[in-house]
């Protein structure tokens, strides 16, 4: 199978059967991220442990296949990580999609590498980074609140 077909399969699979979908029980942090140019609306829910580890991370909302798949893949990748470590991966992901880098996403991004191709389509980059922007905001808020 061609790499691009494989990537398509990953994106469609996560768009049709999103993982970690649905709100978390309260109390949790949550934020609504929206992308008006495409109509994507994603709410990201986060539970951090007192040590600043991502214990639970989910999302819900609606939008295009890219926005849904990206949120689903993000939750799988970042649950269990320290907030600080997650922030670095978020930055790396965003830089990769929006920046000048011609490199592939590193191996440790796993299936998320399926999304690297959207940087060829600037209007879709916001779809892919939407949920990541939301999570980044939550992590930065938590860092201020809890001194993490
Ligand atoms: Zn979209």
PDB file of C-alpha atoms and ligand atoms in Angstrom:
ATOM      1  CA  UNK A   1       0.000   0.000   0.000  1.00  0.00           C
ATOM      2  CA  UNK A   2       1.235   3.488  -0.816  1.00  0.00           C
ATOM      3  CA  UNK A   3       2.154   5.571   2.192  1.00  0.00           C
ATOM      4  CA  UNK A   4      -0.463   8.191   1.314  1.00  0.00           C
ATOM      5  CA  UNK A   5      -3.194   5.560   1.139  1.00  0.00           C
ATOM      6  CA  UNK A   6      -2.111   4.221   4.487  1.00  0.00           C
ATOM      7  CA  UNK A   7      -2.316   7.718   5.933  1.00  0.00           C
ATOM      8  CA  UNK A   8      -5.774   8.201   4.429  1.00  0.00           C
ATOM      9  CA  UNK A   9      -6.872   4.977   6.092  1.00  0.00           C
ATOM     10  CA  UNK A  10      -5.616   6.137   9.491  1.00  0.00           C
ATOM     11  CA  UNK A  11      -7.400   9.493   9.194  1.00  0.00           C
ATOM     12  CA  UNK A  12     -10.699   7.982   8.024  1.00  0.00           C
ATOM     13  CA  UNK A  13     -10.591   5.309  10.734  1.00  0.00           C
ATOM     14  CA  UNK A  14     -10.180   7.901  13.495  1.00  0.00           C
ATOM     15  CA  UNK A  15     -12.753  10.234  11.957  1.00  0.00           C
ATOM     16  CA  UNK A  16     -15.339   7.443  11.839  1.00  0.00           C
ATOM     17  CA  UNK A  17     -14.500   5.870  15.178  1.00  0.00           C
ATOM     18  CA  UNK A  18     -12.947   8.617  17.301  1.00  0.00           C
ATOM     19  CA  UNK A  19     -11.134   7.395  20.426  1.00  0.00           C
ATOM     20  CA  UNK A  20     -11.589   9.016  23.825  1.00  0.00           C
ATOM     21  CA  UNK A  21     -14.720  10.757  22.605  1.00  0.00           C
ATOM     22  CA  UNK A  22     -17.120  12.388  25.068  1.00  0.00           C
ATOM     23  CA  UNK A  23     -16.916  14.656  28.096  1.00  0.00           C
ATOM     24  CA  UNK A  24     -15.023  13.794  31.279  1.00  0.00           C
ATOM     25  CA  UNK A  25     -16.763  13.847  34.655  1.00  0.00           C
ATOM     26  CA  UNK A  26     -16.458  17.143  36.533  1.00  0.00           C
ATOM     27  CA  UNK A  27     -14.306  18.586  37.866  1.00  0.00           C
ATOM     28  CA  UNK A  28     -12.094  18.789  34.831  1.00  0.00           C
ATOM     29  CA  UNK A  29     -10.630  21.507  32.666  1.00  0.00           C
ATOM     30  CA  UNK A  30     -12.318  22.113  29.357  1.00  0.00           C
ATOM     31  CA  UNK A  31     -12.091  24.502  26.459  1.00  0.00           C
ATOM     32  CA  UNK A  32     -13.988  24.990  23.216  1.00  0.00           C
ATOM     33  CA  UNK A  33     -11.752  25.452  20.195  1.00  0.00           C
ATOM     34  CA  UNK A  34     -13.323  26.466  16.926  1.00  0.00           C
ATOM     35  CA  UNK A  35     -12.189  26.932  13.386  1.00  0.00           C
ATOM     36  CA  UNK A  36     -14.825  29.081  11.654  1.00  0.00           C
ATOM     37  CA  UNK A  37     -13.304  28.807   8.182  1.00  0.00           C
ATOM     38  CA  UNK A  38     -14.093  25.085   8.138  1.00  0.00           C
ATOM     39  CA  UNK A  39     -16.872  24.914  10.739  1.00  0.00           C
ATOM     40  CA  UNK A  40     -14.958  22.654  13.143  1.00  0.00           C
ATOM     41  CA  UNK A  41     -15.878  22.903  16.827  1.00  0.00           C
ATOM     42  CA  UNK A  42     -14.018  20.731  19.297  1.00  0.00           C
ATOM     43  CA  UNK A  43     -14.235  20.761  23.088  1.00  0.00           C
ATOM     44  CA  UNK A  44     -11.146  19.344  24.797  1.00  0.00           C
ATOM     45  CA  UNK A  45     -11.469  17.894  28.316  1.00  0.00           C
ATOM     46  CA  UNK A  46      -8.440  17.408  30.540  1.00  0.00           C
ATOM     47  CA  UNK A  47      -7.737  15.897  33.927  1.00  0.00           C
ATOM     48  CA  UNK A  48      -4.247  16.476  35.292  1.00  0.00           C
ATOM     49  CA  UNK A  49      -2.924  14.659  38.354  1.00  0.00           C
ATOM     50  CA  UNK A  50      -1.454  16.717  41.204  1.00  0.00           C
ATOM     51  CA  UNK A  51       1.960  15.844  39.744  1.00  0.00           C
ATOM     52  CA  UNK A  52       0.920  17.372  36.426  1.00  0.00           C
ATOM     53  CA  UNK A  53       0.463  14.108  34.512  1.00  0.00           C
ATOM     54  CA  UNK A  54      -2.323  13.845  31.934  1.00  0.00           C
ATOM     55  CA  UNK A  55      -4.594  11.282  33.586  1.00  0.00           C
ATOM     56  CA  UNK A  56      -7.518  11.705  31.245  1.00  0.00           C
ATOM     57  CA  UNK A  57      -7.927  13.535  27.955  1.00  0.00           C
ATOM     58  CA  UNK A  58     -11.031  13.427  25.768  1.00  0.00           C
ATOM     59  CA  UNK A  59     -12.827  15.560  23.215  1.00  0.00           C
ATOM     60  CA  UNK A  60     -16.173  15.954  21.557  1.00  0.00           C
ATOM     61  CA  UNK A  61     -17.733  18.181  18.947  1.00  0.00           C
ATOM     62  CA  UNK A  62     -18.050  18.156  15.225  1.00  0.00           C
ATOM     63  CA  UNK A  63     -16.057  18.985  12.193  1.00  0.00           C
ATOM     64  CA  UNK A  64     -14.240  17.642   9.194  1.00  0.00           C
ATOM     65  CA  UNK A  65     -12.407  14.304   9.148  1.00  0.00           C
ATOM     66  CA  UNK A  66      -9.021  15.960   9.702  1.00  0.00           C
ATOM     67  CA  UNK A  67     -10.110  17.859  12.822  1.00  0.00           C
ATOM     68  CA  UNK A  68     -11.755  14.783  14.347  1.00  0.00           C
ATOM     69  CA  UNK A  69      -8.920  12.403  13.501  1.00  0.00           C
ATOM     70  CA  UNK A  70      -6.312  14.820  14.796  1.00  0.00           C
ATOM     71  CA  UNK A  71      -8.117  15.178  18.151  1.00  0.00           C
ATOM     72  CA  UNK A  72      -8.553  11.414  18.447  1.00  0.00           C
ATOM     73  CA  UNK A  73      -4.896  10.716  17.643  1.00  0.00           C
ATOM     74  CA  UNK A  74      -3.792  13.465  20.018  1.00  0.00           C
ATOM     75  CA  UNK A  75      -5.605  11.911  22.983  1.00  0.00           C
ATOM     76  CA  UNK A  76      -4.034   8.508  22.320  1.00  0.00           C
ATOM     77  CA  UNK A  77      -0.572  10.021  22.089  1.00  0.00           C
ATOM     78  CA  UNK A  78      -0.665  12.327  25.098  1.00  0.00           C
ATOM     79  CA  UNK A  79      -2.555  10.455  27.835  1.00  0.00           C
ATOM     80  CA  UNK A  80      -0.043   9.459  30.522  1.00  0.00           C
ATOM     81  CA  UNK A  81       2.481  12.127  29.561  1.00  0.00           C
ATOM     82  CA  UNK A  82       3.640  14.906  31.839  1.00  0.00           C
ATOM     83  CA  UNK A  83       2.101  18.260  31.002  1.00  0.00           C
ATOM     84  CA  UNK A  84       5.517  19.681  30.225  1.00  0.00           C
ATOM     85  CA  UNK A  85       6.348  16.824  27.878  1.00  0.00           C
ATOM     86  CA  UNK A  86       2.958  17.203  26.190  1.00  0.00           C
ATOM     87  CA  UNK A  87       3.571  20.922  25.647  1.00  0.00           C
ATOM     88  CA  UNK A  88       6.826  20.133  23.853  1.00  0.00           C
ATOM     89  CA  UNK A  89       5.106  17.619  21.585  1.00  0.00           C
ATOM     90  CA  UNK A  90       2.305  20.100  20.867  1.00  0.00           C
ATOM     91  CA  UNK A  91       4.872  22.689  19.881  1.00  0.00           C
ATOM     92  CA  UNK A  92       6.748  20.230  17.697  1.00  0.00           C
ATOM     93  CA  UNK A  93       3.520  19.168  15.980  1.00  0.00           C
ATOM     94  CA  UNK A  94       2.408  22.772  15.398  1.00  0.00           C
ATOM     95  CA  UNK A  95       5.824  23.843  14.147  1.00  0.00           C
ATOM     96  CA  UNK A  96       5.890  20.927  11.805  1.00  0.00           C
ATOM     97  CA  UNK A  97       2.550  21.770  10.238  1.00  0.00           C
ATOM     98  CA  UNK A  98       2.978  25.524  10.106  1.00  0.00           C
ATOM     99  CA  UNK A  99       6.732  25.971   9.852  1.00  0.00           C
ATOM    100  CA  UNK A 100       9.398  25.700   7.266  1.00  0.00           C
ATOM    101  CA  UNK A 101      10.527  22.253   8.342  1.00  0.00           C
ATOM    102  CA  UNK A 102      10.798  19.789   5.479  1.00  0.00           C
ATOM    103  CA  UNK A 103      11.474  16.913   7.865  1.00  0.00           C
ATOM    104  CA  UNK A 104       9.040  14.124   8.514  1.00  0.00           C
ATOM    105  CA  UNK A 105       7.509  14.069  11.979  1.00  0.00           C
ATOM    106  CA  UNK A 106       9.750  11.925  14.213  1.00  0.00           C
ATOM    107  CA  UNK A 107       8.999   8.217  14.725  1.00  0.00           C
ATOM    108  CA  UNK A 108       7.654   8.758  18.225  1.00  0.00           C
ATOM    109  CA  UNK A 109       4.638  10.569  16.725  1.00  0.00           C
ATOM    110  CA  UNK A 110       3.434   7.222  15.368  1.00  0.00           C
ATOM    111  CA  UNK A 111       0.109   7.416  13.509  1.00  0.00           C
ATOM    112  CA  UNK A 112       0.092  11.199  13.891  1.00  0.00           C
ATOM    113  CA  UNK A 113       2.516  11.241  10.989  1.00  0.00           C
ATOM    114  CA  UNK A 114      -0.568  10.616   8.861  1.00  0.00           C
ATOM    115  CA  UNK A 115      -1.452  14.276   9.431  1.00  0.00           C
ATOM    116  CA  UNK A 116       1.891  15.678   8.279  1.00  0.00           C
ATOM    117  CA  UNK A 117       0.609  15.873   4.694  1.00  0.00           C
ATOM    118  CA  UNK A 118      -1.894  18.624   5.514  1.00  0.00           C
ATOM    119  CA  UNK A 119       0.853  21.227   5.528  1.00  0.00           C
ATOM    120  CA  UNK A 120       0.615  21.118   1.743  1.00  0.00           C
ATOM    121  CA  UNK A 121      -2.934  22.491   2.185  1.00  0.00           C
ATOM    122  CA  UNK A 122      -2.625  25.651   4.309  1.00  0.00           C
ATOM    123  CA  UNK A 123      -6.389  26.014   4.770  1.00  0.00           C
ATOM    124  CA  UNK A 124      -6.502  22.559   6.391  1.00  0.00           C
ATOM    125  CA  UNK A 125      -3.672  23.197   8.840  1.00  0.00           C
ATOM    126  CA  UNK A 126      -6.082  24.895  11.247  1.00  0.00           C
ATOM    127  CA  UNK A 127      -8.267  21.764  11.170  1.00  0.00           C
ATOM    128  CA  UNK A 128      -5.341  19.590  12.231  1.00  0.00           C
ATOM    129  CA  UNK A 129      -4.009  21.922  14.927  1.00  0.00           C
ATOM    130  CA  UNK A 130      -7.393  22.928  16.423  1.00  0.00           C
ATOM    131  CA  UNK A 131      -7.591  20.436  19.293  1.00  0.00           C
ATOM    132  CA  UNK A 132      -3.851  20.838  19.952  1.00  0.00           C
ATOM    133  CA  UNK A 133      -4.292  24.586  20.415  1.00  0.00           C
ATOM    134  CA  UNK A 134      -7.106  23.883  22.878  1.00  0.00           C
ATOM    135  CA  UNK A 135      -5.045  21.433  24.900  1.00  0.00           C
ATOM    136  CA  UNK A 136      -2.085  23.807  24.911  1.00  0.00           C
ATOM    137  CA  UNK A 137      -4.271  26.508  26.410  1.00  0.00           C
ATOM    138  CA  UNK A 138      -5.504  24.129  29.138  1.00  0.00           C
ATOM    139  CA  UNK A 139      -1.984  23.022  30.006  1.00  0.00           C
ATOM    140  CA  UNK A 140      -0.715  26.591  30.166  1.00  0.00           C
ATOM    141  CA  UNK A 141      -3.685  27.581  32.372  1.00  0.00           C
ATOM    142  CA  UNK A 142      -2.967  24.653  34.692  1.00  0.00           C
ATOM    143  CA  UNK A 143       0.675  25.599  34.907  1.00  0.00           C
ATOM    144  CA  UNK A 144      -0.279  29.068  36.083  1.00  0.00           C
ATOM    145  CA  UNK A 145      -2.958  27.813  38.508  1.00  0.00           C
ATOM    146  CA  UNK A 146      -1.043  24.923  39.998  1.00  0.00           C
ATOM    147  CA  UNK A 147       2.506  26.103  39.564  1.00  0.00           C
ATOM    148  CA  UNK A 148       3.434  23.067  37.458  1.00  0.00           C
TER     149      UNK A 148
HETATM  150 ZN1  LIG B   1     -11.819  21.257   9.253  1.00  0.00          ZN
END
